[in-house]
């Protein structure tokens, strides 16, 4: 599982950079509702990503020790996404709903981009997958 922790550390760094760009955009552009939605969605996406990594670690330990395998927490991740949507719907003048939904997908974009970059680096170094 150390590789999972290293991968999550990279993802955390990328998501925090992304969040800092969104905060700068919120502060210096006239599109504050769009960036507020991106900030809320990305923050909850980061929380869901952290929760998934934590549960996958527990899942791996349970499989190794032969114990009962716990749930990966799909309901709690869906509930937090619903919370983000409810916040955006409650304050439509301050928070843009579509950008909130795009922010909820931010960690998935980071995961895909990280996967592609890692595979490109491996293929350029001549390593096998």
PDB file of C-alpha atoms in Angstrom:
ATOM      1  CA  UNK A   1       0.000   0.000   0.000  1.00  0.00           C
ATOM      2  CA  UNK A   2       2.909   2.468   0.128  1.00  0.00           C
ATOM      3  CA  UNK A   3       2.444   3.116  -3.595  1.00  0.00           C
ATOM      4  CA  UNK A   4      -1.159   4.134  -2.913  1.00  0.00           C
ATOM      5  CA  UNK A   5       0.060   6.639  -0.313  1.00  0.00           C
ATOM      6  CA  UNK A   6       2.671   8.063  -2.708  1.00  0.00           C
ATOM      7  CA  UNK A   7       0.100   8.369  -5.464  1.00  0.00           C
ATOM      8  CA  UNK A   8      -2.335  10.081  -3.118  1.00  0.00           C
ATOM      9  CA  UNK A   9       0.398  12.492  -1.996  1.00  0.00           C
ATOM     10  CA  UNK A  10       0.936  13.494  -5.649  1.00  0.00           C
ATOM     11  CA  UNK A  11      -2.816  13.862  -6.192  1.00  0.00           C
ATOM     12  CA  UNK A  12      -3.130  15.939  -3.026  1.00  0.00           C
ATOM     13  CA  UNK A  13      -0.401  18.287  -4.255  1.00  0.00           C
ATOM     14  CA  UNK A  14      -2.056  18.702  -7.668  1.00  0.00           C
ATOM     15  CA  UNK A  15      -5.512  19.290  -6.200  1.00  0.00           C
ATOM     16  CA  UNK A  16      -4.179  21.871  -3.749  1.00  0.00           C
ATOM     17  CA  UNK A  17      -2.453  23.695  -6.628  1.00  0.00           C
ATOM     18  CA  UNK A  18      -5.729  23.594  -8.532  1.00  0.00           C
ATOM     19  CA  UNK A  19      -7.628  24.930  -5.519  1.00  0.00           C
ATOM     20  CA  UNK A  20      -5.122  27.753  -5.113  1.00  0.00           C
ATOM     21  CA  UNK A  21      -5.639  28.737  -8.760  1.00  0.00           C
ATOM     22  CA  UNK A  22      -9.404  28.731  -8.195  1.00  0.00           C
ATOM     23  CA  UNK A  23      -9.017  30.956  -5.119  1.00  0.00           C
ATOM     24  CA  UNK A  24      -6.886  33.366  -7.143  1.00  0.00           C
ATOM     25  CA  UNK A  25      -9.509  33.329  -9.897  1.00  0.00           C
ATOM     26  CA  UNK A  26     -12.219  34.021  -7.350  1.00  0.00           C
ATOM     27  CA  UNK A  27     -10.243  36.930  -5.949  1.00  0.00           C
ATOM     28  CA  UNK A  28      -9.160  38.712  -9.118  1.00  0.00           C
ATOM     29  CA  UNK A  29     -11.761  37.972 -11.784  1.00  0.00           C
ATOM     30  CA  UNK A  30     -15.369  39.094 -12.072  1.00  0.00           C
ATOM     31  CA  UNK A  31     -16.476  35.429 -12.260  1.00  0.00           C
ATOM     32  CA  UNK A  32     -16.720  34.893  -8.529  1.00  0.00           C
ATOM     33  CA  UNK A  33     -19.782  32.572  -8.630  1.00  0.00           C
ATOM     34  CA  UNK A  34     -18.052  30.263 -11.130  1.00  0.00           C
ATOM     35  CA  UNK A  35     -14.875  30.050  -9.078  1.00  0.00           C
ATOM     36  CA  UNK A  36     -16.843  29.660  -5.839  1.00  0.00           C
ATOM     37  CA  UNK A  37     -18.588  26.647  -7.366  1.00  0.00           C
ATOM     38  CA  UNK A  38     -15.249  25.225  -8.505  1.00  0.00           C
ATOM     39  CA  UNK A  39     -13.797  25.735  -5.028  1.00  0.00           C
ATOM     40  CA  UNK A  40     -16.703  24.018  -3.276  1.00  0.00           C
ATOM     41  CA  UNK A  41     -16.890  21.166  -5.775  1.00  0.00           C
ATOM     42  CA  UNK A  42     -13.134  20.565  -5.805  1.00  0.00           C
ATOM     43  CA  UNK A  43     -12.943  20.682  -2.006  1.00  0.00           C
ATOM     44  CA  UNK A  44     -15.627  18.045  -1.674  1.00  0.00           C
ATOM     45  CA  UNK A  45     -14.034  16.045  -4.488  1.00  0.00           C
ATOM     46  CA  UNK A  46     -10.735  16.126  -2.593  1.00  0.00           C
ATOM     47  CA  UNK A  47     -12.501  14.969   0.576  1.00  0.00           C
ATOM     48  CA  UNK A  48     -14.107  12.096  -1.357  1.00  0.00           C
ATOM     49  CA  UNK A  49     -10.737  11.142  -2.837  1.00  0.00           C
ATOM     50  CA  UNK A  50      -9.134  11.139   0.614  1.00  0.00           C
ATOM     51  CA  UNK A  51     -12.010   9.035   1.959  1.00  0.00           C
ATOM     52  CA  UNK A  52     -11.643   6.529  -0.873  1.00  0.00           C
ATOM     53  CA  UNK A  53      -7.888   6.165  -0.300  1.00  0.00           C
ATOM     54  CA  UNK A  54      -8.445   5.663   3.415  1.00  0.00           C
ATOM     55  CA  UNK A  55     -11.084   3.014   2.800  1.00  0.00           C
ATOM     56  CA  UNK A  56      -9.029   1.268   0.121  1.00  0.00           C
ATOM     57  CA  UNK A  57      -6.177   1.016   2.609  1.00  0.00           C
ATOM     58  CA  UNK A  58      -8.529  -0.597   5.142  1.00  0.00           C
ATOM     59  CA  UNK A  59      -9.916  -2.828   2.380  1.00  0.00           C
ATOM     60  CA  UNK A  60      -6.409  -4.039   1.465  1.00  0.00           C
ATOM     61  CA  UNK A  61      -5.503  -4.747   5.081  1.00  0.00           C
ATOM     62  CA  UNK A  62      -8.731  -6.701   5.576  1.00  0.00           C
ATOM     63  CA  UNK A  63      -8.084  -8.811   2.467  1.00  0.00           C
ATOM     64  CA  UNK A  64      -4.495  -9.518   3.561  1.00  0.00           C
ATOM     65  CA  UNK A  65      -5.547 -10.648   7.017  1.00  0.00           C
ATOM     66  CA  UNK A  66      -8.531 -12.648   5.741  1.00  0.00           C
ATOM     67  CA  UNK A  67     -11.081 -10.602   7.659  1.00  0.00           C
ATOM     68  CA  UNK A  68     -14.471  -9.467   6.474  1.00  0.00           C
ATOM     69  CA  UNK A  69     -14.085  -6.836   3.750  1.00  0.00           C
ATOM     70  CA  UNK A  70     -15.603  -3.442   4.681  1.00  0.00           C
ATOM     71  CA  UNK A  71     -17.592  -1.240   2.342  1.00  0.00           C
ATOM     72  CA  UNK A  72     -15.838   1.380   0.232  1.00  0.00           C
ATOM     73  CA  UNK A  73     -18.345   4.046   1.299  1.00  0.00           C
ATOM     74  CA  UNK A  74     -20.230   4.820  -1.879  1.00  0.00           C
ATOM     75  CA  UNK A  75     -23.180   6.247   0.034  1.00  0.00           C
ATOM     76  CA  UNK A  76     -21.098   8.736   2.015  1.00  0.00           C
ATOM     77  CA  UNK A  77     -19.377   9.988  -1.157  1.00  0.00           C
ATOM     78  CA  UNK A  78     -22.733  10.403  -2.902  1.00  0.00           C
ATOM     79  CA  UNK A  79     -24.120  12.206   0.139  1.00  0.00           C
ATOM     80  CA  UNK A  80     -21.229  14.673   0.153  1.00  0.00           C
ATOM     81  CA  UNK A  81     -21.737  15.332  -3.581  1.00  0.00           C
ATOM     82  CA  UNK A  82     -25.436  15.926  -2.896  1.00  0.00           C
ATOM     83  CA  UNK A  83     -24.438  18.336  -0.134  1.00  0.00           C
ATOM     84  CA  UNK A  84     -22.330  20.328  -2.613  1.00  0.00           C
ATOM     85  CA  UNK A  85     -25.252  20.476  -5.045  1.00  0.00           C
ATOM     86  CA  UNK A  86     -27.629  21.565  -2.268  1.00  0.00           C
ATOM     87  CA  UNK A  87     -25.255  24.343  -1.227  1.00  0.00           C
ATOM     88  CA  UNK A  88     -25.008  25.546  -4.829  1.00  0.00           C
ATOM     89  CA  UNK A  89     -28.788  25.420  -5.232  1.00  0.00           C
ATOM     90  CA  UNK A  90     -29.309  27.299  -1.962  1.00  0.00           C
ATOM     91  CA  UNK A  91     -27.100  30.198  -3.049  1.00  0.00           C
ATOM     92  CA  UNK A  92     -27.511  30.513  -6.836  1.00  0.00           C
ATOM     93  CA  UNK A  93     -26.319  34.133  -6.920  1.00  0.00           C
ATOM     94  CA  UNK A  94     -23.032  33.323  -5.180  1.00  0.00           C
ATOM     95  CA  UNK A  95     -22.312  29.763  -6.402  1.00  0.00           C
ATOM     96  CA  UNK A  96     -22.612  28.505  -9.971  1.00  0.00           C
ATOM     97  CA  UNK A  97     -24.162  25.006 -10.073  1.00  0.00           C
ATOM     98  CA  UNK A  98     -22.462  23.730 -13.249  1.00  0.00           C
ATOM     99  CA  UNK A  99     -19.024  24.743 -11.999  1.00  0.00           C
ATOM    100  CA  UNK A 100     -19.777  22.985  -8.705  1.00  0.00           C
ATOM    101  CA  UNK A 101     -20.514  19.777 -10.610  1.00  0.00           C
ATOM    102  CA  UNK A 102     -17.312  20.219 -12.650  1.00  0.00           C
ATOM    103  CA  UNK A 103     -15.422  20.739  -9.403  1.00  0.00           C
ATOM    104  CA  UNK A 104     -16.855  17.481  -8.064  1.00  0.00           C
ATOM    105  CA  UNK A 105     -15.140  15.727 -10.977  1.00  0.00           C
ATOM    106  CA  UNK A 106     -11.781  17.466 -10.398  1.00  0.00           C
ATOM    107  CA  UNK A 107     -10.153  14.585  -8.540  1.00  0.00           C
ATOM    108  CA  UNK A 108     -11.104  12.208 -11.361  1.00  0.00           C
ATOM    109  CA  UNK A 109      -9.466  14.556 -13.879  1.00  0.00           C
ATOM    110  CA  UNK A 110      -6.352  14.698 -11.691  1.00  0.00           C
ATOM    111  CA  UNK A 111      -6.269  10.890 -11.431  1.00  0.00           C
ATOM    112  CA  UNK A 112      -6.590  10.469 -15.211  1.00  0.00           C
ATOM    113  CA  UNK A 113      -3.960  13.085 -16.021  1.00  0.00           C
ATOM    114  CA  UNK A 114      -1.572  11.607 -13.442  1.00  0.00           C
ATOM    115  CA  UNK A 115      -2.091   8.123 -14.916  1.00  0.00           C
ATOM    116  CA  UNK A 116      -1.397   9.352 -18.455  1.00  0.00           C
ATOM    117  CA  UNK A 117       1.727  11.275 -17.398  1.00  0.00           C
ATOM    118  CA  UNK A 118       3.088   8.321 -15.399  1.00  0.00           C
ATOM    119  CA  UNK A 119       2.554   5.982 -18.383  1.00  0.00           C
ATOM    120  CA  UNK A 120       4.221   8.452 -20.763  1.00  0.00           C
ATOM    121  CA  UNK A 121       7.218   8.690 -18.440  1.00  0.00           C
ATOM    122  CA  UNK A 122       7.411   4.887 -18.214  1.00  0.00           C
ATOM    123  CA  UNK A 123       7.213   4.469 -21.988  1.00  0.00           C
ATOM    124  CA  UNK A 124       9.889   7.150 -22.563  1.00  0.00           C
ATOM    125  CA  UNK A 125      12.219   5.398 -20.121  1.00  0.00           C
ATOM    126  CA  UNK A 126      11.691   2.075 -21.903  1.00  0.00           C
ATOM    127  CA  UNK A 127      10.091   0.384 -18.905  1.00  0.00           C
ATOM    128  CA  UNK A 128       7.393  -2.239 -19.171  1.00  0.00           C
ATOM    129  CA  UNK A 129       4.018  -1.718 -17.538  1.00  0.00           C
TER     130      UNK A 129
END
